[in-house]
Each structure stands twice: as C-alpha cells, then as structure tokens.
C-alpha cells in the first residue's frame, strides 16, 4: 500500500460555491447597512442622559 498525497486542488460543487457566494454577499450587504453614515444623527444620544 502506498500513501498518495491528496491533491491540493479539491473540486467544489458549483451549486455549493454559488450558495456560499450569495451568503457572503448578503452578510457583506447587511454589515454595510448598519455602518454609520457621515452626518447621520444617532437615534439614541448617550450624552443626553436619562429623561425619566
């Protein structure tokens, strides 16, 4: 028995690759939606304190 090294270029199913790309793109888009914009006011201003 000879141990053959596994090839480093593993074949990826194109359907699985497309699904992984869609997930990565949606995560990237979701992250960009919540990034603060310049000049945008915050909904909650931590400097105001508590108005009870």
mmCIF file with all atom_site columns, N, CA and C in Angstrom:
data_model
loop_
_atom_site.group_PDB
_atom_site.id
_atom_site.type_symbol
_atom_site.label_atom_id
_atom_site.label_alt_id
_atom_site.label_comp_id
_atom_site.label_asym_id
_atom_site.label_entity_id
_atom_site.label_seq_id
_atom_site.pdbx_PDB_ins_code
_atom_site.Cartn_x
_atom_site.Cartn_y
_atom_site.Cartn_z
_atom_site.occupancy
_atom_site.B_iso_or_equiv
_atom_site.pdbx_formal_charge
_atom_site.auth_seq_id
_atom_site.auth_comp_id
_atom_site.auth_asym_id
_atom_site.auth_atom_id
_atom_site.pdbx_PDB_model_num
ATOM 1   N N  . UNK A 1 1  ? 0.830   -1.185 0.000  1.00 0.00 ? 1  UNK A N  1
ATOM 2   C CA . UNK A 1 1  ? 0.000   0.000  0.000  1.00 0.00 ? 1  UNK A CA 1
ATOM 3   C C  . UNK A 1 1  ? 0.873   1.246  0.000  1.00 0.00 ? 1  UNK A C  1
ATOM 4   N N  . UNK A 1 2  ? 0.594   2.111  -0.899 1.00 0.00 ? 2  UNK A N  1
ATOM 5   C CA . UNK A 1 2  ? 1.321   3.379  -0.931 1.00 0.00 ? 2  UNK A CA 1
ATOM 6   C C  . UNK A 1 2  ? 0.371   4.500  -0.563 1.00 0.00 ? 2  UNK A C  1
ATOM 7   N N  . UNK A 1 3  ? 0.873   5.396  0.245  1.00 0.00 ? 3  UNK A N  1
ATOM 8   C CA . UNK A 1 3  ? 0.061   6.549  0.631  1.00 0.00 ? 3  UNK A CA 1
ATOM 9   C C  . UNK A 1 3  ? 0.272   7.655  -0.391 1.00 0.00 ? 3  UNK A C  1
ATOM 10  N N  . UNK A 1 4  ? -0.778  7.945  -1.155 1.00 0.00 ? 4  UNK A N  1
ATOM 11  C CA . UNK A 1 4  ? -0.688  9.022  -2.134 1.00 0.00 ? 4  UNK A CA 1
ATOM 12  C C  . UNK A 1 4  ? -1.165  10.313 -1.479 1.00 0.00 ? 4  UNK A C  1
ATOM 13  N N  . UNK A 1 5  ? -0.422  11.384 -1.628 1.00 0.00 ? 5  UNK A N  1
ATOM 14  C CA . UNK A 1 5  ? -0.881  12.657 -1.063 1.00 0.00 ? 5  UNK A CA 1
ATOM 15  C C  . UNK A 1 5  ? -2.133  13.134 -1.797 1.00 0.00 ? 5  UNK A C  1
ATOM 16  N N  . UNK A 1 6  ? -3.049  13.699 -1.049 1.00 0.00 ? 6  UNK A N  1
ATOM 17  C CA . UNK A 1 6  ? -4.282  14.199 -1.655 1.00 0.00 ? 6  UNK A CA 1
ATOM 18  C C  . UNK A 1 6  ? -3.959  15.440 -2.472 1.00 0.00 ? 6  UNK A C  1
ATOM 19  N N  . UNK A 1 7  ? -4.653  15.582 -3.576 1.00 0.00 ? 7  UNK A N  1
ATOM 20  C CA . UNK A 1 7  ? -4.408  16.757 -4.410 1.00 0.00 ? 7  UNK A CA 1
ATOM 21  C C  . UNK A 1 7  ? -4.903  18.007 -3.698 1.00 0.00 ? 7  UNK A C  1
ATOM 22  N N  . UNK A 1 8  ? -4.142  19.072 -3.809 1.00 0.00 ? 8  UNK A N  1
ATOM 23  C CA . UNK A 1 8  ? -4.493  20.304 -3.101 1.00 0.00 ? 8  UNK A CA 1
ATOM 24  C C  . UNK A 1 8  ? -5.650  21.025 -3.787 1.00 0.00 ? 8  UNK A C  1
ATOM 25  N N  . UNK A 1 9  ? -5.914  20.736 -5.040 1.00 0.00 ? 9  UNK A N  1
ATOM 26  C CA . UNK A 1 9  ? -6.997  21.396 -5.766 1.00 0.00 ? 9  UNK A CA 1
ATOM 27  C C  . UNK A 1 9  ? -8.286  20.605 -5.673 1.00 0.00 ? 9  UNK A C  1
ATOM 28  N N  . UNK A 1 10 ? -8.946  20.686 -4.532 1.00 0.00 ? 10 UNK A N  1
ATOM 29  C CA . UNK A 1 10 ? -10.198 19.962 -4.349 1.00 0.00 ? 10 UNK A CA 1
ATOM 30  C C  . UNK A 1 10 ? -11.279 20.598 -5.210 1.00 0.00 ? 10 UNK A C  1
ATOM 31  N N  . UNK A 1 11 ? -12.086 19.756 -5.845 1.00 0.00 ? 11 UNK A N  1
ATOM 32  C CA . UNK A 1 11 ? -13.155 20.268 -6.700 1.00 0.00 ? 11 UNK A CA 1
ATOM 33  C C  . UNK A 1 11 ? -14.345 20.639 -5.840 1.00 0.00 ? 11 UNK A C  1
ATOM 34  N N  . UNK A 1 12 ? -14.895 21.813 -6.103 1.00 0.00 ? 12 UNK A N  1
ATOM 35  C CA . UNK A 1 12 ? -16.031 22.310 -5.345 1.00 0.00 ? 12 UNK A CA 1
ATOM 36  C C  . UNK A 1 12 ? -17.251 22.272 -6.251 1.00 0.00 ? 12 UNK A C  1
ATOM 37  N N  . UNK A 1 13 ? -18.339 21.770 -5.704 1.00 0.00 ? 13 UNK A N  1
ATOM 38  C CA . UNK A 1 13 ? -19.591 21.732 -6.434 1.00 0.00 ? 13 UNK A CA 1
ATOM 39  C C  . UNK A 1 13 ? -19.994 23.163 -6.789 1.00 0.00 ? 13 UNK A C  1
ATOM 40  N N  . UNK A 1 14 ? -20.298 23.461 -8.055 1.00 0.00 ? 14 UNK A N  1
ATOM 41  C CA . UNK A 1 14 ? -20.632 24.836 -8.441 1.00 0.00 ? 14 UNK A CA 1
ATOM 42  C C  . UNK A 1 14 ? -21.893 25.363 -7.764 1.00 0.00 ? 14 UNK A C  1
ATOM 43  N N  . UNK A 1 15 ? -22.830 24.485 -7.451 1.00 0.00 ? 15 UNK A N  1
ATOM 44  C CA . UNK A 1 15 ? -24.051 24.914 -6.760 1.00 0.00 ? 15 UNK A CA 1
ATOM 45  C C  . UNK A 1 15 ? -23.715 25.339 -5.337 1.00 0.00 ? 15 UNK A C  1
ATOM 46  N N  . UNK A 1 16 ? -22.853 24.572 -4.680 1.00 0.00 ? 16 UNK A N  1
ATOM 47  C CA . UNK A 1 16 ? -22.438 24.904 -3.317 1.00 0.00 ? 16 UNK A CA 1
ATOM 48  C C  . UNK A 1 16 ? -21.638 26.205 -3.326 1.00 0.00 ? 16 UNK A C  1
ATOM 49  N N  . UNK A 1 17 ? -20.779 26.382 -4.320 1.00 0.00 ? 17 UNK A N  1
ATOM 50  C CA . UNK A 1 17 ? -19.980 27.606 -4.417 1.00 0.00 ? 17 UNK A CA 1
ATOM 51  C C  . UNK A 1 17 ? -20.879 28.823 -4.631 1.00 0.00 ? 17 UNK A C  1
ATOM 52  N N  . UNK A 1 18 ? -21.899 28.696 -5.481 1.00 0.00 ? 18 UNK A N  1
ATOM 53  C CA . UNK A 1 18 ? -22.812 29.812 -5.729 1.00 0.00 ? 18 UNK A CA 1
ATOM 54  C C  . UNK A 1 18 ? -23.589 30.166 -4.465 1.00 0.00 ? 18 UNK A C  1
ATOM 55  N N  . UNK A 1 19 ? -24.023 29.157 -3.721 1.00 0.00 ? 19 UNK A N  1
ATOM 56  C CA . UNK A 1 19 ? -24.751 29.409 -2.473 1.00 0.00 ? 19 UNK A CA 1
ATOM 57  C C  . UNK A 1 19 ? -23.841 30.093 -1.455 1.00 0.00 ? 19 UNK A C  1
ATOM 58  N N  . UNK A 1 20 ? -22.601 29.660 -1.359 1.00 0.00 ? 20 UNK A N  1
ATOM 59  C CA . UNK A 1 20 ? -21.659 30.274 -0.421 1.00 0.00 ? 20 UNK A CA 1
ATOM 60  C C  . UNK A 1 20 ? -21.391 31.730 -0.804 1.00 0.00 ? 20 UNK A C  1
ATOM 61  N N  . UNK A 1 21 ? -21.311 32.011 -2.095 1.00 0.00 ? 21 UNK A N  1
ATOM 62  C CA . UNK A 1 21 ? -21.100 33.388 -2.550 1.00 0.00 ? 21 UNK A CA 1
ATOM 63  C C  . UNK A 1 21 ? -22.296 34.265 -2.208 1.00 0.00 ? 21 UNK A C  1
ATOM 64  N N  . UNK A 1 22 ? -23.514 33.730 -2.361 1.00 0.00 ? 22 UNK A N  1
ATOM 65  C CA . UNK A 1 22 ? -24.713 34.503 -2.025 1.00 0.00 ? 22 UNK A CA 1
ATOM 66  C C  . UNK A 1 22 ? -24.748 34.827 -0.541 1.00 0.00 ? 22 UNK A C  1
ATOM 67  N N  . UNK A 1 23 ? -24.397 33.868 0.294  1.00 0.00 ? 23 UNK A N  1
ATOM 68  C CA . UNK A 1 23 ? -24.391 34.099 1.744  1.00 0.00 ? 23 UNK A CA 1
ATOM 69  C C  . UNK A 1 23 ? -23.353 35.163 2.092  1.00 0.00 ? 23 UNK A C  1
ATOM 70  N N  . UNK A 1 24 ? -22.172 35.063 1.507  1.00 0.00 ? 24 UNK A N  1
ATOM 71  C CA . UNK A 1 24 ? -21.119 36.044 1.786  1.00 0.00 ? 24 UNK A CA 1
ATOM 72  C C  . UNK A 1 24 ? -21.552 37.437 1.343  1.00 0.00 ? 24 UNK A C  1
ATOM 73  N N  . UNK A 1 25 ? -22.193 37.530 0.179  1.00 0.00 ? 25 UNK A N  1
ATOM 74  C CA . UNK A 1 25 ? -22.640 38.834 -0.313 1.00 0.00 ? 25 UNK A CA 1
ATOM 75  C C  . UNK A 1 25 ? -23.735 39.410 0.560  1.00 0.00 ? 25 UNK A C  1
ATOM 76  N N  . UNK A 1 26 ? -24.674 38.587 1.022  1.00 0.00 ? 26 UNK A N  1
ATOM 77  C CA . UNK A 1 26 ? -25.758 39.114 1.857  1.00 0.00 ? 26 UNK A CA 1
ATOM 78  C C  . UNK A 1 26 ? -25.224 39.557 3.213  1.00 0.00 ? 26 UNK A C  1
ATOM 79  N N  . UNK A 1 27 ? -24.245 38.838 3.751  1.00 0.00 ? 27 UNK A N  1
ATOM 80  C CA . UNK A 1 27 ? -23.644 39.253 5.026  1.00 0.00 ? 27 UNK A CA 1
ATOM 81  C C  . UNK A 1 27 ? -22.904 40.573 4.858  1.00 0.00 ? 27 UNK A C  1
ATOM 82  N N  . UNK A 1 28 ? -22.222 40.722 3.737  1.00 0.00 ? 28 UNK A N  1
ATOM 83  C CA . UNK A 1 28 ? -21.484 41.961 3.478  1.00 0.00 ? 28 UNK A CA 1
ATOM 84  C C  . UNK A 1 28 ? -22.464 43.125 3.338  1.00 0.00 ? 28 UNK A C  1
ATOM 85  N N  . UNK A 1 29 ? -23.575 42.917 2.619  1.00 0.00 ? 29 UNK A N  1
ATOM 86  C CA . UNK A 1 29 ? -24.581 43.960 2.439  1.00 0.00 ? 29 UNK A CA 1
ATOM 87  C C  . UNK A 1 29 ? -25.206 44.344 3.770  1.00 0.00 ? 29 UNK A C  1
ATOM 88  N N  . UNK A 1 30 ? -25.530 43.342 4.588  1.00 0.00 ? 30 UNK A N  1
ATOM 89  C CA . UNK A 1 30 ? -26.158 43.593 5.886  1.00 0.00 ? 30 UNK A CA 1
ATOM 90  C C  . UNK A 1 30 ? -25.214 44.393 6.782  1.00 0.00 ? 30 UNK A C  1
ATOM 91  N N  . UNK A 1 31 ? -23.936 44.075 6.743  1.00 0.00 ? 31 UNK A N  1
ATOM 92  C CA . UNK A 1 31 ? -22.947 44.798 7.547  1.00 0.00 ? 31 UNK A CA 1
ATOM 93  C C  . UNK A 1 31 ? -22.863 46.250 7.086  1.00 0.00 ? 31 UNK A C  1
ATOM 94  N N  . UNK A 1 32 ? -22.899 46.482 5.770  1.00 0.00 ? 32 UNK A N  1
ATOM 95  C CA . UNK A 1 32 ? -22.796 47.833 5.231  1.00 0.00 ? 32 UNK A CA 1
ATOM 96  C C  . UNK A 1 32 ? -24.027 48.669 5.552  1.00 0.00 ? 32 UNK A C  1
ATOM 97  N N  . UNK A 1 33 ? -25.188 48.039 5.706  1.00 0.00 ? 33 UNK A N  1
ATOM 98  C CA . UNK A 1 33 ? -26.406 48.781 6.025  1.00 0.00 ? 33 UNK A CA 1
ATOM 99  C C  . UNK A 1 33 ? -26.323 49.433 7.391  1.00 0.00 ? 33 UNK A C  1
ATOM 100 N N  . UNK A 1 34 ? -25.636 48.793 8.318  1.00 0.00 ? 34 UNK A N  1
ATOM 101 C CA . UNK A 1 34 ? -25.596 49.286 9.688  1.00 0.00 ? 34 UNK A CA 1
ATOM 102 C C  . UNK A 1 34 ? -24.369 50.145 9.980  1.00 0.00 ? 34 UNK A C  1
ATOM 103 N N  . UNK A 1 35 ? -23.557 50.386 8.978  1.00 0.00 ? 35 UNK A N  1
ATOM 104 C CA . UNK A 1 35 ? -22.394 51.237 9.222  1.00 0.00 ? 35 UNK A CA 1
ATOM 105 C C  . UNK A 1 35 ? -22.850 52.688 9.285  1.00 0.00 ? 35 UNK A C  1
ATOM 106 N N  . UNK A 1 36 ? -22.305 53.465 10.207 1.00 0.00 ? 36 UNK A N  1
ATOM 107 C CA . UNK A 1 36 ? -22.756 54.849 10.364 1.00 0.00 ? 36 UNK A CA 1
ATOM 108 C C  . UNK A 1 36 ? -22.379 55.699 9.154  1.00 0.00 ? 36 UNK A C  1
ATOM 109 N N  . UNK A 1 37 ? -23.281 56.574 8.781  1.00 0.00 ? 37 UNK A N  1
ATOM 110 C CA . UNK A 1 37 ? -23.032 57.498 7.681  1.00 0.00 ? 37 UNK A CA 1
ATOM 111 C C  . UNK A 1 37 ? -22.522 58.819 8.253  1.00 0.00 ? 37 UNK A C  1
ATOM 112 N N  . UNK A 1 38 ? -21.727 59.518 7.487  1.00 0.00 ? 38 UNK A N  1
ATOM 113 C CA . UNK A 1 38 ? -21.222 60.801 7.959  1.00 0.00 ? 38 UNK A CA 1
ATOM 114 C C  . UNK A 1 38 ? -22.365 61.797 8.030  1.00 0.00 ? 38 UNK A C  1
ATOM 115 N N  . UNK A 1 39 ? -22.471 62.500 9.133  1.00 0.00 ? 39 UNK A N  1
ATOM 116 C CA . UNK A 1 39 ? -23.517 63.492 9.306  1.00 0.00 ? 39 UNK A CA 1
ATOM 117 C C  . UNK A 1 39 ? -24.834 62.920 9.781  1.00 0.00 ? 39 UNK A C  1
ATOM 118 N N  . UNK A 1 40 ? -24.914 61.614 9.977  1.00 0.00 ? 40 UNK A N  1
ATOM 119 C CA . UNK A 1 40 ? -26.161 60.993 10.414 1.00 0.00 ? 40 UNK A CA 1
ATOM 120 C C  . UNK A 1 40 ? -26.263 61.075 11.930 1.00 0.00 ? 40 UNK A C  1
ATOM 121 N N  . UNK A 1 41 ? -27.413 61.541 12.408 1.00 0.00 ? 41 UNK A N  1
ATOM 122 C CA . UNK A 1 41 ? -27.626 61.634 13.844 1.00 0.00 ? 41 UNK A CA 1
ATOM 123 C C  . UNK A 1 41 ? -28.003 60.273 14.400 1.00 0.00 ? 41 UNK A C  1
ATOM 124 N N  . UNK A 1 42 ? -27.584 60.009 15.606 1.00 0.00 ? 42 UNK A N  1
ATOM 125 C CA . UNK A 1 42 ? -27.908 58.754 16.261 1.00 0.00 ? 42 UNK A CA 1
ATOM 126 C C  . UNK A 1 42 ? -29.324 58.822 16.811 1.00 0.00 ? 42 UNK A C  1
ATOM 127 N N  . UNK A 1 43 ? -30.029 57.714 16.807 1.00 0.00 ? 43 UNK A N  1
ATOM 128 C CA . UNK A 1 43 ? -31.377 57.671 17.352 1.00 0.00 ? 43 UNK A CA 1
ATOM 129 C C  . UNK A 1 43 ? -31.336 57.893 18.856 1.00 0.00 ? 43 UNK A C  1
ATOM 130 N N  . UNK A 1 44 ? -30.352 57.324 19.513 1.00 0.00 ? 44 UNK A N  1
ATOM 131 C CA . UNK A 1 44 ? -30.192 57.488 20.953 1.00 0.00 ? 44 UNK A CA 1
ATOM 132 C C  . UNK A 1 44 ? -28.886 58.219 21.204 1.00 0.00 ? 44 UNK A C  1
ATOM 133 N N  . UNK A 1 45 ? -28.963 59.373 21.813 1.00 0.00 ? 45 UNK A N  1
ATOM 134 C CA . UNK A 1 45 ? -27.762 60.149 22.095 1.00 0.00 ? 45 UNK A CA 1
ATOM 135 C C  . UNK A 1 45 ? -27.299 59.824 23.508 1.00 0.00 ? 45 UNK A C  1
ATOM 136 N N  . UNK A 1 46 ? -26.161 59.154 23.662 1.00 0.00 ? 46 UNK A N  1
ATOM 137 C CA . UNK A 1 46 ? -25.706 58.771 25.004 1.00 0.00 ? 46 UNK A CA 1
ATOM 138 C C  . UNK A 1 46 ? -25.318 59.978 25.863 1.00 0.00 ? 46 UNK A C  1
ATOM 139 N N  . UNK A 1 47 ? -25.129 61.150 25.274 1.00 0.00 ? 47 UNK A N  1
ATOM 140 C CA . UNK A 1 47 ? -24.711 62.331 26.031 1.00 0.00 ? 47 UNK A CA 1
ATOM 141 C C  . UNK A 1 47 ? -25.866 62.986 26.779 1.00 0.00 ? 47 UNK A C  1
ATOM 142 N N  . UNK A 1 48 ? -27.109 62.746 26.335 1.00 0.00 ? 48 UNK A N  1
ATOM 143 C CA . UNK A 1 48 ? -28.263 63.412 26.943 1.00 0.00 ? 48 UNK A CA 1
ATOM 144 C C  . UNK A 1 48 ? -28.561 62.942 28.352 1.00 0.00 ? 48 UNK A C  1
ATOM 145 N N  . UNK A 1 49 ? -28.253 61.729 28.673 1.00 0.00 ? 49 UNK A N  1
ATOM 146 C CA . UNK A 1 49 ? -28.560 61.201 29.999 1.00 0.00 ? 49 UNK A CA 1
ATOM 147 C C  . UNK A 1 49 ? -29.948 60.587 30.022 1.00 0.00 ? 49 UNK A C  1
ATOM 148 N N  . UNK A 1 50 ? -30.479 60.393 31.211 1.00 0.00 ? 50 UNK A N  1
ATOM 149 C CA . UNK A 1 50 ? -31.764 59.718 31.383 1.00 0.00 ? 50 UNK A CA 1
ATOM 150 C C  . UNK A 1 50 ? -32.863 60.750 31.585 1.00 0.00 ? 50 UNK A C  1
ATOM 151 N N  . UNK A 1 51 ? -33.921 60.697 30.782 1.00 0.00 ? 51 UNK A N  1
ATOM 152 C CA . UNK A 1 51 ? -35.038 61.642 30.898 1.00 0.00 ? 51 UNK A CA 1
ATOM 153 C C  . UNK A 1 51 ? -36.241 60.950 31.520 1.00 0.00 ? 51 UNK A C  1
ATOM 154 N N  . UNK A 1 52 ? -36.159 60.547 32.739 1.00 0.00 ? 52 UNK A N  1
ATOM 155 C CA . UNK A 1 52 ? -37.264 59.840 33.391 1.00 0.00 ? 52 UNK A CA 1
ATOM 156 C C  . UNK A 1 52 ? -38.168 60.802 34.105 1.00 0.00 ? 52 UNK A C  1
#
